[in-house]
Amino acid sequence: MAFMARPRTTMKNSIITINPSFSFFHFLPPSPLTSLLFSPKKASRNLNQCPNYSTTLLLFSLSLLFSFTFLLGIFLLGFLRSYQTSPLPCSVSSPQFFATSLSSVSDDDGSPRLSYSAMVPLPSHGLTGNLSDAEREFWKQPEGEGYRPCLEFTIGYRKASAGISKEKRRFLMVVASGGLNQQRNQIVDAVVIARVLEAALVVPILQVNLIWGDESEFSDIFDVEHFKKTLQADVRVVSTIPSTHLMSRQSIQSKIPRDITPQWIHSRFFNQLNQDGLLVLKGLDSKLTKNLPPDLQKLKCKVAFHALRFAAPIRELGNQLAKRMWIEGPYIALHLRLEKDVWVRTGCLTGLGPEYDDVITKVRESQPELLTGSLNMSHSQRKLAGLCPLNAFEMARLLKALGAPRTTRIYNAGGEPFGGGKALQPLVAEFPNLVTKEMLARGGELSPFVNKSSALAAIDYVVSLSSDVFVPSHGGNMGRALQGHRAYVGHRKFIKPNKRAMLPFFEDTAISEVDFGGVVRELHRKSQGQPEPRNYRRDRDVIAYPVPECMCQKPQTRIF
């Protein structure tokens, strides 16, 4: 069967990215002045032996005028660059955090400099005002311990890149399924697999989401040209298959075992791909091993934190909503997992009463394949094992115990909760300033994204990235992605609820609120975004734990 690739439309980026390596002199129009000052072919035969003081004075004046213009231009360019690419957080000890950390990554090939290609948050707010000790502790950002991004690939990797980045015979096509962050994980793995197979990667196909009915294509969610340019030194990325491969023999692989290694991938697919010219992979979700060689771990970080930049309309609206939150002061982003499908999959009770739990139970019984984890565990056993999402009441108690002020603004990054307003009522009662993107958006700003669940999730991601504190109510792809992303851009506070340890205290009616708060704060003191090396547990994903493969402790240096 011949595989016909759909032509895709590429969404142009409306934001100009200014490459810091681009010379200011390129902006100067051709003129006698620029020719005089910069032409390498200045004639010297007609120069007078005696000095001409009027000419010298004129040249001196012109030099002063040019110097002033040059410095003004540099200032304006720096202002535009910082405005258009979002500055780094003020909490980072140096404003050159990214530039100094990634300056070793070459961009001579025309690819965007990595220090300006990552999505970075708005600055974190300083600790001001009359705060209690608990509130001050809550808003305080974690120590970064000197860890900064460092994607320094080995000489062997860079030598191999010369051929791989120009590959025109072998092509890999990947069909990514699931929600936004599930698709992102598969796209990251697709780039790594293309690199292992020394193949060109066709822009991934996003499979229609069966739960949400989202038919978005790659270019609707991500900046395609940025994706290609950022990775052009690692893997060749193309939009379509060449006509010479359209009628070629194809191999579509959907039954892929878990924890596959680069060696397995190469031995299983390379010769076949060499013969057929095209390999199509489906069902790639979480199949690639988490324990990759250092260069491939760095490549995963490069894809996740740099290449997979959201499309311009998503970035612009997400940043606009983030600014509306940020301007009011520090804010919390919660990823509340209260959707109907979450309750079905986890096998947990909603906390909303028998009427709602019966609905979930019937769906689960009719579709038992949706249930994840051990089938023989009761509801209470699952909860005590930390396998259930925190409901709104439990999240409210957690935030109060951690010291979150009652008046703080909270952004709800979750989907529509099962039970509607009733599901959120216990949280709103304690923290009335709970808002969503629908409440923040103005006059039709969300209209282009109606029924586009991936785009709406991407907007939530952008707003959550700029929050001073991020708290997920349950594990999941978005929580892990933001955990690593917030670490990568300056160790922004990320509180991962220790459900297994704290839930017994939720059930203890004898404990006072003061004692409960002390217990909860102590349980989470060492899990608030401090660098946590991935190699403490080898099965961890580098996207969630970028230390030490993608971040290293470097001495602080300054550019200016």
Coordinates of N, CA, C and O in Angstrom, one line a residue, residues 419-487:
G419 N -18.3 17.0 37.3 CA -19.1 17.6 38.4 C -19.2 19.1 38.3 O -19.9 19.7 39.1
G420 N -18.5 19.7 37.3 CA -18.6 21.2 37.1 C -18.2 22.0 38.3 O -17.2 21.7 39.0
G421 N -19.0 23.0 38.6 CA -18.6 23.9 39.7 C -18.6 23.3 41.1 O -17.8 23.7 42.0
K422 N -19.4 22.2 41.2 CA -19.4 21.5 42.5 C -18.1 20.9 42.8 O -17.7 20.8 44.0
A423 N -17.4 20.4 41.8 CA -16.1 19.8 42.0 C -15.0 20.8 42.5 O -14.1 20.4 43.2
L424 N -15.2 22.0 42.1 CA -14.2 23.1 42.5 C -14.6 23.8 43.8 O -13.8 24.6 44.3
Q425 N -15.8 23.7 44.2 CA -16.4 24.5 45.3 C -15.5 24.5 46.6 O -15.2 25.6 47.1
P426 N -15.0 23.4 47.0 CA -14.2 23.4 48.3 C -12.9 24.2 48.1 O -12.4 24.8 49.0
L427 N -12.3 24.2 46.9 CA -11.1 25.0 46.7 C -11.4 26.5 46.6 O -10.7 27.3 47.1
V428 N -12.5 26.8 45.9 CA -12.9 28.2 45.7 C -13.3 28.8 47.1 O -13.1 30.0 47.3
A429 N -13.9 28.0 48.0 CA -14.3 28.5 49.3 C -13.1 29.0 50.1 O -13.1 29.9 50.9
E430 N -11.9 28.3 49.9 CA -10.7 28.7 50.6 C -9.9 29.7 49.9 O -9.2 30.5 50.5
F431 N -9.9 29.6 48.5 CA -9.1 30.5 47.7 C -10.0 31.1 46.6 O -10.1 30.5 45.5
P432 N -10.7 32.2 46.9 CA -11.7 32.7 46.0 C -11.2 33.2 44.7 O -11.9 33.4 43.7
N433 N -9.9 33.5 44.6 CA -9.3 34.1 43.4 C -8.8 33.0 42.5 O -7.7 33.0 42.0
L434 N -9.7 32.0 42.2 CA -9.3 31.0 41.3 C -9.8 31.3 39.9 O -11.0 31.7 39.7
V435 N -8.9 31.3 38.9 CA -9.3 31.8 37.6 C -8.9 30.7 36.5 O -8.0 29.9 36.8
T436 N -9.5 30.8 35.4 CA -9.2 29.9 34.2 C -8.9 30.8 33.0 O -9.1 32.0 33.1
K437 N -8.4 30.1 32.0 CA -8.1 30.9 30.7 C -9.4 31.5 30.2 O -9.3 32.6 29.6
E438 N -10.5 30.8 30.4 CA -11.8 31.4 29.9 C -12.1 32.7 30.6 O -12.7 33.6 30.0
M439 N -11.8 32.8 31.9 CA -12.1 34.0 32.7 C -11.1 35.1 32.4 O -11.4 36.3 32.4
L440 N -9.8 34.7 32.0 CA -8.8 35.7 31.7 C -8.9 36.3 30.3 O -8.6 37.5 30.1
A441 N -9.4 35.5 29.4 CA -9.4 35.9 28.0 C -10.5 37.0 27.8 O -11.5 37.1 28.5
R442 N -10.2 37.8 26.8 CA -11.2 38.9 26.4 C -11.7 38.8 25.0 O -11.0 38.2 24.2
G443 N -12.9 39.3 24.8 CA -13.4 39.4 23.5 C -13.0 38.5 22.4 O -12.4 38.9 21.4
G444 N -13.3 37.3 22.5 CA -13.1 36.3 21.3 C -11.7 35.9 21.2 O -11.3 35.2 20.2
E445 N -10.8 36.1 22.2 CA -9.4 35.7 22.1 C -9.3 34.1 22.0 O -8.3 33.6 21.4
L446 N -10.2 33.4 22.6 CA -10.1 32.0 22.6 C -10.9 31.4 21.4 O -10.8 30.1 21.2
S447 N -11.6 32.2 20.6 CA -12.4 31.7 19.6 C -11.6 30.8 18.6 O -12.1 29.8 18.1
P448 N -10.4 31.2 18.2 CA -9.7 30.3 17.2 C -9.4 28.9 17.7 O -9.0 28.1 16.9
F449 N -9.5 28.7 19.0 CA -9.1 27.5 19.6 C -10.2 26.6 20.1 O -10.0 25.7 20.9
V450 N -11.4 27.0 19.8 CA -12.6 26.2 20.2 C -12.5 24.8 19.6 O -12.2 24.6 18.4
N451 N -12.8 23.8 20.5 CA -12.7 22.4 20.1 C -11.3 22.0 19.7 O -11.1 21.0 19.0
K452 N -10.3 22.7 20.1 CA -8.9 22.4 19.9 C -8.2 22.1 21.2 O -7.5 23.0 21.8
S453 N -8.4 20.9 21.7 CA -7.9 20.6 23.1 C -6.4 20.8 23.2 O -5.9 21.2 24.3
S454 N -5.7 20.4 22.2 CA -4.2 20.5 22.3 C -3.7 21.9 22.4 O -2.8 22.2 23.1
A455 N -4.4 22.8 21.6 CA -4.0 24.2 21.6 C -4.4 24.8 23.0 O -3.6 25.6 23.5
L456 N -5.5 24.4 23.5 CA -5.9 25.0 24.8 C -5.0 24.5 25.9 O -4.6 25.2 26.8
A457 N -4.5 23.2 25.8 CA -3.6 22.7 26.8 C -2.2 23.4 26.6 O -1.5 23.6 27.6
A458 N -1.9 23.7 25.4 CA -0.6 24.5 25.2 C -0.7 25.9 25.8 O 0.3 26.4 26.4
I459 N -1.8 26.5 25.8 CA -2.0 27.8 26.4 C -1.9 27.7 27.9 O -1.2 28.5 28.6
D460 N -2.5 26.6 28.5 CA -2.3 26.4 29.9 C -0.8 26.2 30.3 O -0.4 26.6 31.3
Y461 N -0.1 25.5 29.4 CA 1.3 25.2 29.6 C 2.1 26.5 29.7 O 2.9 26.7 30.6
V462 N 1.8 27.4 28.8 CA 2.5 28.7 28.8 C 2.3 29.5 30.0 O 3.2 30.1 30.7
V463 N 1.0 29.6 30.4 CA 0.6 30.4 31.6 C 1.3 29.7 32.9 O 1.8 30.4 33.8
S464 N 1.2 28.4 32.9 CA 1.8 27.7 34.1 C 3.3 27.8 34.2 O 3.8 27.9 35.3
L465 N 4.0 27.9 33.0 CA 5.4 28.1 33.1 C 5.8 29.3 33.8 O 6.9 29.4 34.4
S466 N 5.0 30.4 33.6 CA 5.4 31.7 34.2 C 4.9 31.8 35.7 O 5.2 32.9 36.3
S467 N 4.2 30.9 36.2 CA 3.7 31.0 37.6 C 4.9 30.9 38.6 O 5.9 30.3 38.3
D468 N 4.7 31.6 39.7 CA 5.7 31.5 40.7 C 5.8 30.2 41.4 O 6.9 29.7 41.8
V469 N 4.7 29.5 41.5 CA 4.6 28.1 42.1 C 3.7 27.3 41.2 O 2.6 27.7 40.8
F470 N 4.1 26.1 40.9 CA 3.3 25.1 40.1 C 3.1 23.9 41.0 O 4.0 23.3 41.6
V471 N 1.8 23.4 41.1 CA 1.5 22.3 41.8 C 0.5 21.4 41.0 O -0.6 21.8 40.7
P472 N 1.0 20.2 40.7 CA 0.0 19.2 40.0 C -0.7 18.4 41.1 O -0.1 18.0 42.1
S473 N -2.0 18.1 40.8 CA -2.7 17.3 41.7 C -2.5 15.8 41.5 O -2.9 15.0 42.4
H474 N -1.8 15.5 40.4 CA -1.6 14.1 40.1 C -0.4 14.0 39.2 O -0.1 15.0 38.5
G475 N 0.2 12.9 39.0 CA 1.3 12.7 38.1 C 0.7 12.9 36.7 O -0.5 13.1 36.5
G476 N 1.6 12.8 35.7 CA 1.1 12.9 34.3 C 2.1 13.6 33.4 O 3.1 14.1 33.9
N477 N 1.9 13.5 32.1 CA 2.8 14.1 31.2 C 3.1 15.6 31.3 O 4.2 16.1 31.2
M478 N 2.0 16.3 31.6 CA 2.1 17.8 31.7 C 2.9 18.1 33.0 O 3.8 19.0 32.9
G479 N 2.6 17.5 34.1 CA 3.3 17.7 35.3 C 4.8 17.4 35.2 O 5.7 18.2 35.6
R480 N 5.2 16.3 34.5 CA 6.6 16.0 34.3 C 7.3 16.9 33.4 O 8.4 17.3 33.6
A481 N 6.5 17.3 32.3 CA 7.1 18.3 31.4 C 7.4 19.6 32.0 O 8.5 20.2 31.9
L482 N 6.5 20.1 32.8 CA 6.7 21.4 33.5 C 7.7 21.3 34.6 O 8.5 22.3 34.9
Q483 N 7.8 20.1 35.3 CA 8.8 19.9 36.3 C 10.2 20.1 35.7 O 11.1 20.9 36.2
G484 N 10.5 19.5 34.5 CA 11.8 19.6 33.9 C 12.0 21.0 33.3 O 13.1 21.6 33.3
H485 N 11.0 21.5 32.6 CA 11.1 22.8 32.0 C 11.4 23.9 33.0 O 12.2 24.8 32.8
R486 N 10.7 23.9 34.1 CA 10.9 24.9 35.1 C 12.3 24.8 35.8 O 12.9 25.8 36.1
A487 N 12.8 23.6 35.9 CA 14.2 23.4 36.3 C 15.2 24.0 35.3 O 16.1 24.6 35.7

